[in-house]
Tab-separated table of C-alpha atoms in Angstrom:
chain	number	residue	atom	x	y	z
A	1	MET	CA	-14.119	15.221	-2.887
A	2	ARG	CA	-16.507	12.400	-2.107
A	3	ILE	CA	-18.253	9.713	-4.086
A	4	THR	CA	-20.916	7.237	-2.925
A	5	ILE	CA	-20.881	3.621	-4.068
A	6	GLU	CA	-23.821	1.539	-2.837
A	7	GLY	CA	-23.775	3.202	0.576
A	8	ALA	CA	-20.004	3.359	0.943
A	9	GLU	CA	-18.713	6.945	0.898
A	10	ILE	CA	-15.212	7.370	-0.534
A	11	ASP	CA	-13.194	10.476	0.274
A	12	PHE	CA	-10.470	11.245	-2.266
A	13	GLU	CA	-8.182	13.902	-3.705
A	14	GLU	CA	-6.820	14.361	-7.215
A	15	VAL	CA	-3.611	16.183	-8.086
A	16	GLY	CA	-2.329	16.931	-11.573
A	17	GLU	CA	-3.438	15.865	-15.038
A	18	GLY	CA	-2.414	13.076	-17.372
A	19	ILE	CA	-1.963	9.344	-16.815
A	20	PRO	CA	-4.142	8.216	-13.879
A	21	VAL	CA	-2.229	6.896	-10.878
A	22	ILE	CA	-4.309	4.981	-8.334
A	23	MET	CA	-2.767	5.268	-4.852
A	24	LEU	CA	-3.778	2.617	-2.306
A	25	HIS	CA	-2.697	3.099	1.306
A	26	GLY	CA	-2.071	0.575	4.062
A	27	PHE	CA	-4.371	-0.656	6.811
A	28	PRO	CA	-5.680	1.079	8.883
A	29	LEU	CA	-4.099	4.259	7.532
A	30	ASP	CA	-5.379	6.801	5.014
A	31	LYS	CA	-4.313	8.736	1.943
A	32	GLU	CA	-1.894	10.934	3.918
A	33	VAL	CA	0.658	8.121	4.050
A	34	MET	CA	0.644	7.975	0.239
A	35	LYS	CA	0.648	11.732	-0.315
A	36	GLY	CA	3.589	12.089	2.054
A	37	CYS	CA	5.861	9.825	0.037
A	38	MET	CA	4.462	10.302	-3.468
A	39	GLU	CA	3.953	14.039	-3.890
A	40	PRO	CA	7.665	14.857	-3.431
A	41	ILE	CA	8.246	12.585	-6.437
A	42	PHE	CA	5.302	13.413	-8.688
A	43	CYS	CA	5.336	17.172	-8.086
A	44	ARG	CA	8.498	17.184	-10.203
A	45	ARG	CA	6.957	14.985	-12.905
A	46	PRO	CA	4.220	16.536	-15.057
A	47	GLY	CA	1.744	14.333	-16.861
A	48	TYR	CA	0.320	12.282	-14.003
A	49	ARG	CA	-3.133	12.487	-12.467
A	50	ARG	CA	-2.598	11.258	-8.907
A	51	ILE	CA	-5.737	9.859	-7.298
A	52	TYR	CA	-5.449	9.484	-3.537
A	53	LEU	CA	-8.378	7.800	-1.827
A	54	ASP	CA	-9.270	6.736	1.678
A	55	MET	CA	-10.392	3.138	1.461
A	56	PRO	CA	-13.819	2.398	2.998
A	57	GLY	CA	-13.746	2.510	6.792
A	58	MET	CA	-10.422	4.362	6.902
A	59	GLY	CA	-9.572	8.050	6.941
A	60	ASN	CA	-12.645	10.062	6.006
A	61	SER	CA	-14.345	7.265	4.076
A	62	ILE	CA	-17.388	5.425	5.392
A	63	PRO	CA	-17.931	1.708	4.729
A	64	GLY	CA	-21.691	1.729	5.234
A	65	ASP	CA	-23.183	-1.761	5.002
A	66	ARG	CA	-21.454	-2.390	1.682
A	67	VAL	CA	-17.973	-3.330	2.899
A	68	ARG	CA	-17.653	-6.268	5.248
A	69	ASN	CA	-14.507	-8.020	4.030
A	70	SER	CA	-11.591	-7.659	1.622
A	71	ASP	CA	-13.649	-9.041	-1.272
A	72	ASP	CA	-16.087	-6.160	-0.757
A	73	MET	CA	-13.213	-3.702	-0.369
A	74	LEU	CA	-11.784	-4.759	-3.720
A	75	ASP	CA	-15.177	-4.556	-5.408
A	76	VAL	CA	-15.764	-1.008	-4.170
A	77	ILE	CA	-12.273	0.064	-5.262
A	78	GLU	CA	-12.926	-1.379	-8.728
A	79	ARG	CA	-16.199	0.532	-8.902
A	80	PHE	CA	-14.448	3.701	-7.742
A	81	ILE	CA	-11.829	3.370	-10.490
A	82	GLU	CA	-14.523	2.836	-13.109
A	83	MET	CA	-16.432	5.907	-11.956
A	84	ARG	CA	-13.369	8.160	-11.834
A	85	ILE	CA	-11.436	7.161	-14.958
A	86	SER	CA	-13.927	5.093	-16.971
A	87	GLU	CA	-12.018	2.680	-19.225
A	88	ASP	CA	-8.683	4.527	-19.101
A	89	ARG	CA	-5.557	2.544	-18.318
A	90	TYR	CA	-3.721	3.478	-15.149
A	91	LEU	CA	-0.589	3.140	-13.075
A	92	LEU	CA	-1.051	1.406	-9.716
A	93	ILE	CA	0.924	2.208	-6.563
A	94	GLY	CA	0.145	0.402	-3.329
A	95	TYR	CA	1.519	0.273	0.178
A	96	SER	CA	1.152	-2.724	2.527
A	97	TYR	CA	-2.552	-3.726	2.524
A	98	GLY	CA	-2.955	-1.472	-0.503
A	99	CYS	CA	-0.722	-3.956	-2.370
A	100	TYR	CA	-3.050	-6.784	-1.337
A	101	ILE	CA	-6.001	-4.925	-2.839
A	102	GLY	CA	-3.774	-3.868	-5.734
A	103	ARG	CA	-2.961	-7.463	-6.614
A	104	GLY	CA	-6.696	-8.091	-6.645
A	105	LEU	CA	-6.900	-5.412	-9.318
A	106	VAL	CA	-4.102	-7.130	-11.247
A	107	LYS	CA	-6.048	-10.381	-11.058
A	108	HIS	CA	-9.313	-8.805	-12.228
A	109	GLN	CA	-8.206	-6.144	-14.710
A	110	ALA	CA	-4.570	-6.639	-15.662
A	111	ASP	CA	-5.205	-5.304	-19.161
A	112	ARG	CA	-6.019	-1.877	-17.701
A	113	ILE	CA	-2.925	-1.593	-15.532
A	114	ILE	CA	0.122	-0.106	-17.256
A	115	GLY	CA	2.507	-0.863	-14.403
A	116	ALA	CA	2.597	-1.233	-10.634
A	117	ALA	CA	4.768	-0.355	-7.650
A	118	PHE	CA	4.306	-2.424	-4.500
A	119	ILE	CA	5.768	-0.866	-1.340
A	120	CYS	CA	6.183	-3.138	1.703
A	121	PRO	CA	3.565	-5.419	0.159
A	122	LEU	CA	1.252	-7.476	2.326
A	123	ILE	CA	1.352	-10.893	0.659
A	124	ILE	CA	-0.215	-13.156	3.286
A	125	ALA	CA	-3.114	-11.705	5.248
A	126	ARG	CA	-2.823	-14.034	8.247
A	127	ASP	CA	-0.139	-12.880	10.677
A	128	ASP	CA	0.759	-16.409	11.763
A	129	LEU	CA	1.536	-17.569	8.218
A	130	ARG	CA	3.942	-14.786	7.251
A	131	ASN	CA	7.656	-15.395	6.817
A	132	LEU	CA	9.054	-12.600	8.984
A	133	PRO	CA	12.622	-11.708	9.962
A	134	SER	CA	13.811	-13.710	12.950
A	135	SER	CA	14.260	-11.914	16.259
A	136	ASP	CA	18.041	-12.094	16.011
A	137	GLU	CA	17.851	-10.111	12.759
A	138	LEU	CA	16.184	-7.240	14.598
A	139	ASP	CA	17.330	-4.924	17.373
A	140	SER	CA	14.298	-5.930	19.447
A	141	PRO	CA	11.633	-8.680	19.295
A	142	PRO	CA	8.871	-8.078	16.733
A	143	VAL	CA	5.512	-6.823	17.943
A	144	PRO	CA	2.380	-7.670	15.925
A	145	PHE	CA	0.859	-4.531	14.428
A	146	ASN	CA	-2.508	-5.137	16.064
A	147	GLU	CA	-0.792	-5.287	19.490
A	148	LEU	CA	1.000	-1.940	19.243
A	149	GLU	CA	-0.104	0.113	22.215
A	150	ASP	CA	1.886	3.346	22.211
A	151	ASP	CA	4.003	5.645	20.089
A	152	SER	CA	7.292	4.049	21.119
A	153	GLN	CA	6.143	0.662	19.842
A	154	VAL	CA	4.823	2.104	16.598
A	155	LEU	CA	8.028	4.056	16.032
A	156	SER	CA	10.015	0.861	16.550
A	157	THR	CA	8.402	-0.507	13.388
A	158	ILE	CA	9.686	2.497	11.466
A	159	SER	CA	13.299	2.648	12.522
A	160	GLN	CA	15.607	1.715	15.372
A	161	LYS	CA	17.274	5.127	15.197
A	162	VAL	CA	14.466	7.650	15.159
A	163	LYS	CA	15.349	11.111	13.873
A	164	ASP	CA	13.389	14.351	13.854
A	165	ARG	CA	12.342	13.896	10.230
A	166	VAL	CA	10.992	10.430	10.979
A	167	ILE	CA	8.948	11.696	13.925
A	168	GLU	CA	7.618	14.622	11.889
A	169	ARG	CA	6.414	12.357	9.097
A	170	TYR	CA	5.108	9.751	11.513
A	171	ASN	CA	2.969	12.332	13.295
A	172	LYS	CA	1.546	13.647	10.022
A	173	GLU	CA	1.089	10.453	8.025
A	174	ILE	CA	0.501	7.676	10.531
A	175	LYS	CA	-0.257	8.667	14.119
A	176	THR	CA	-3.677	10.253	13.580
A	177	ALA	CA	-4.932	7.278	11.587
A	178	LEU	CA	-3.802	4.856	14.280
A	179	GLU	CA	-5.424	6.920	17.018
A	180	THR	CA	-8.826	7.013	15.318
A	181	GLN	CA	-9.415	3.316	14.729
A	182	SER	CA	-13.114	2.485	14.699
A	183	ASP	CA	-15.030	-0.627	15.680
A	184	PHE	CA	-15.177	-1.386	11.955
A	185	ILE	CA	-11.375	-1.404	11.746
A	186	GLN	CA	-11.010	-3.721	14.714
A	187	LYS	CA	-13.608	-6.187	13.461
A	188	PHE	CA	-12.393	-6.074	9.866
A	189	ARG	CA	-8.805	-6.793	10.876
A	190	ARG	CA	-9.856	-9.632	13.137
A	191	ASP	CA	-12.457	-11.376	10.977
A	192	SER	CA	-12.415	-10.162	7.371
A	193	TYR	CA	-8.851	-9.351	6.317
A	194	SER	CA	-8.235	-12.227	3.889
A	195	PHE	CA	-9.695	-12.605	0.419
A	196	SER	CA	-11.959	-15.604	-0.132
A	197	PHE	CA	-9.799	-16.493	-3.164
A	198	ASP	CA	-6.111	-16.862	-3.972
A	199	VAL	CA	-5.183	-13.379	-5.173
A	200	ASP	CA	-1.826	-14.569	-6.516
A	201	GLU	CA	-3.221	-17.332	-8.723
A	202	LEU	CA	-3.188	-15.549	-12.078
A	203	GLU	CA	-4.352	-16.913	-15.412
A	204	GLU	CA	-1.108	-15.615	-16.877
A	205	PRO	CA	1.817	-13.528	-15.591
A	206	PHE	CA	1.382	-9.763	-15.515
A	207	GLN	CA	3.472	-8.336	-18.355
A	208	GLY	CA	3.760	-4.710	-17.257
A	209	PRO	CA	6.718	-3.182	-15.401
A	210	VAL	CA	6.576	-3.724	-11.644
A	211	LEU	CA	8.642	-2.503	-8.707
A	212	PHE	CA	8.760	-4.365	-5.388
A	213	LEU	CA	10.242	-2.365	-2.511
A	214	THR	CA	10.700	-4.341	0.703
A	215	GLY	CA	12.401	-3.730	4.039
A	216	ARG	CA	15.036	-6.142	5.355
A	217	GLN	CA	13.899	-5.395	8.918
A	218	ASP	CA	10.164	-5.285	8.148
A	219	ARG	CA	8.654	-7.051	11.139
A	220	MET	CA	5.072	-6.684	9.919
A	221	VAL	CA	5.032	-8.292	6.466
A	222	GLY	CA	8.672	-9.251	5.922
A	223	PHE	CA	10.220	-9.509	2.472
A	224	LYS	CA	10.507	-13.233	1.721
A	225	ASP	CA	6.821	-13.805	0.953
A	226	ALA	CA	6.964	-11.167	-1.785
A	227	TRP	CA	9.857	-13.001	-3.437
A	228	ASP	CA	7.674	-16.113	-3.647
A	229	ILE	CA	5.230	-14.454	-6.066
A	230	LEU	CA	7.880	-12.952	-8.328
A	231	ASP	CA	7.150	-15.390	-11.163
A	232	ASN	CA	3.803	-13.628	-11.586
A	233	TYR	CA	5.708	-10.499	-12.606
A	234	PRO	CA	8.411	-11.328	-15.209
A	235	ARG	CA	9.311	-7.649	-15.664
A	236	ALA	CA	9.646	-6.905	-11.965
A	237	THR	CA	12.490	-5.192	-10.159
A	238	PHE	CA	12.816	-6.484	-6.596
A	239	ALA	CA	14.682	-4.507	-3.929
A	240	VAL	CA	15.325	-5.387	-0.281
A	241	LEU	CA	16.518	-2.338	1.638
A	242	ASP	CA	18.721	-2.980	4.647
A	243	GLY	CA	18.015	-0.729	7.594
A	244	ALA	CA	14.385	-0.353	6.546
A	245	GLY	CA	11.280	-1.550	8.337
A	246	HIS	CA	7.628	-1.439	7.352
A	247	TYR	CA	7.833	2.314	6.737
A	248	LEU	CA	10.810	2.150	4.405
A	249	GLN	CA	9.625	5.285	2.622
A	250	VAL	CA	10.544	7.065	5.867
A	251	ASP	CA	13.514	4.947	6.949
A	252	LYS	CA	15.240	5.247	3.574
A	253	GLU	CA	13.609	8.352	2.134
A	254	ASP	CA	16.312	9.269	-0.387
A	255	LEU	CA	16.834	5.727	-1.671
A	256	PHE	CA	13.073	5.206	-1.841
A	257	GLU	CA	12.678	8.279	-4.044
A	258	ASP	CA	15.626	7.263	-6.231
A	259	LEU	CA	14.131	3.817	-6.868
A	260	LEU	CA	10.656	5.186	-7.596
A	261	ASN	CA	12.101	7.765	-9.959
A	262	GLU	CA	14.117	5.110	-11.778
A	263	PHE	CA	10.969	2.996	-12.109
A	264	LEU	CA	9.056	5.956	-13.517
A	265	ASP	CA	11.912	6.815	-15.884
A	266	GLY	CA	11.689	3.329	-17.338
A	267	PHE	CA	7.915	3.445	-17.410
A	268	GLU	CA	7.996	6.706	-19.387
A	269	CYS	CA	10.316	5.159	-21.982
A	270	ILE	CA	7.803	2.451	-22.909
């Protein structure tokens, strides 16, 4: 399905009925990375309307002239949510850059968000300001995401011990998106990645249930920066998974699903 918002064309899929769940993928990926880790969980849980979208300029979505920076990206996502679910409240699940946009939603419309799960959350947009694991904590020196040149480097951000299942999911959920990066992606990442405002300066703490899932060996966004914003989320559970990198949903698939299911169990008891 597609929807046009002021020249930006958003490609999306919906699965199931019930409580809306907005799924926000990482940069420069697409909805496949969210479907790959979320459908095995939600297909066993009736009562959720999963909304997977490609953010403008990624996957099958087109930015048009409307989206030039992360402020615009957030605005279009807010408009998309309004058009798809009107004033309904929703559950938010983000991954990496999707958590950056997701926290923008928390800042702008916290009263509409029932709860949130942040997976490998991007906290600080600028690479040089992130608190990342030191090289001696990793099996090999970290490589900035925008400098990854081949599959072996990309796979090193997933796991140091690559197995067939990891490669299968990588090829389906990640590789195609990385191979089809457009001029828009390159320019956006270089010049327009940061919000013009402090996304983590909230008028008051978010009172809904929140799950932070971070990787101890995440060389792209780390885990320490996420801990620094924990006071914004007094009902948050915070997990650091050892042996997990930036694709912890692949590195620690079973534990990832257990933690998400526990979060949803608690959410359903509210």
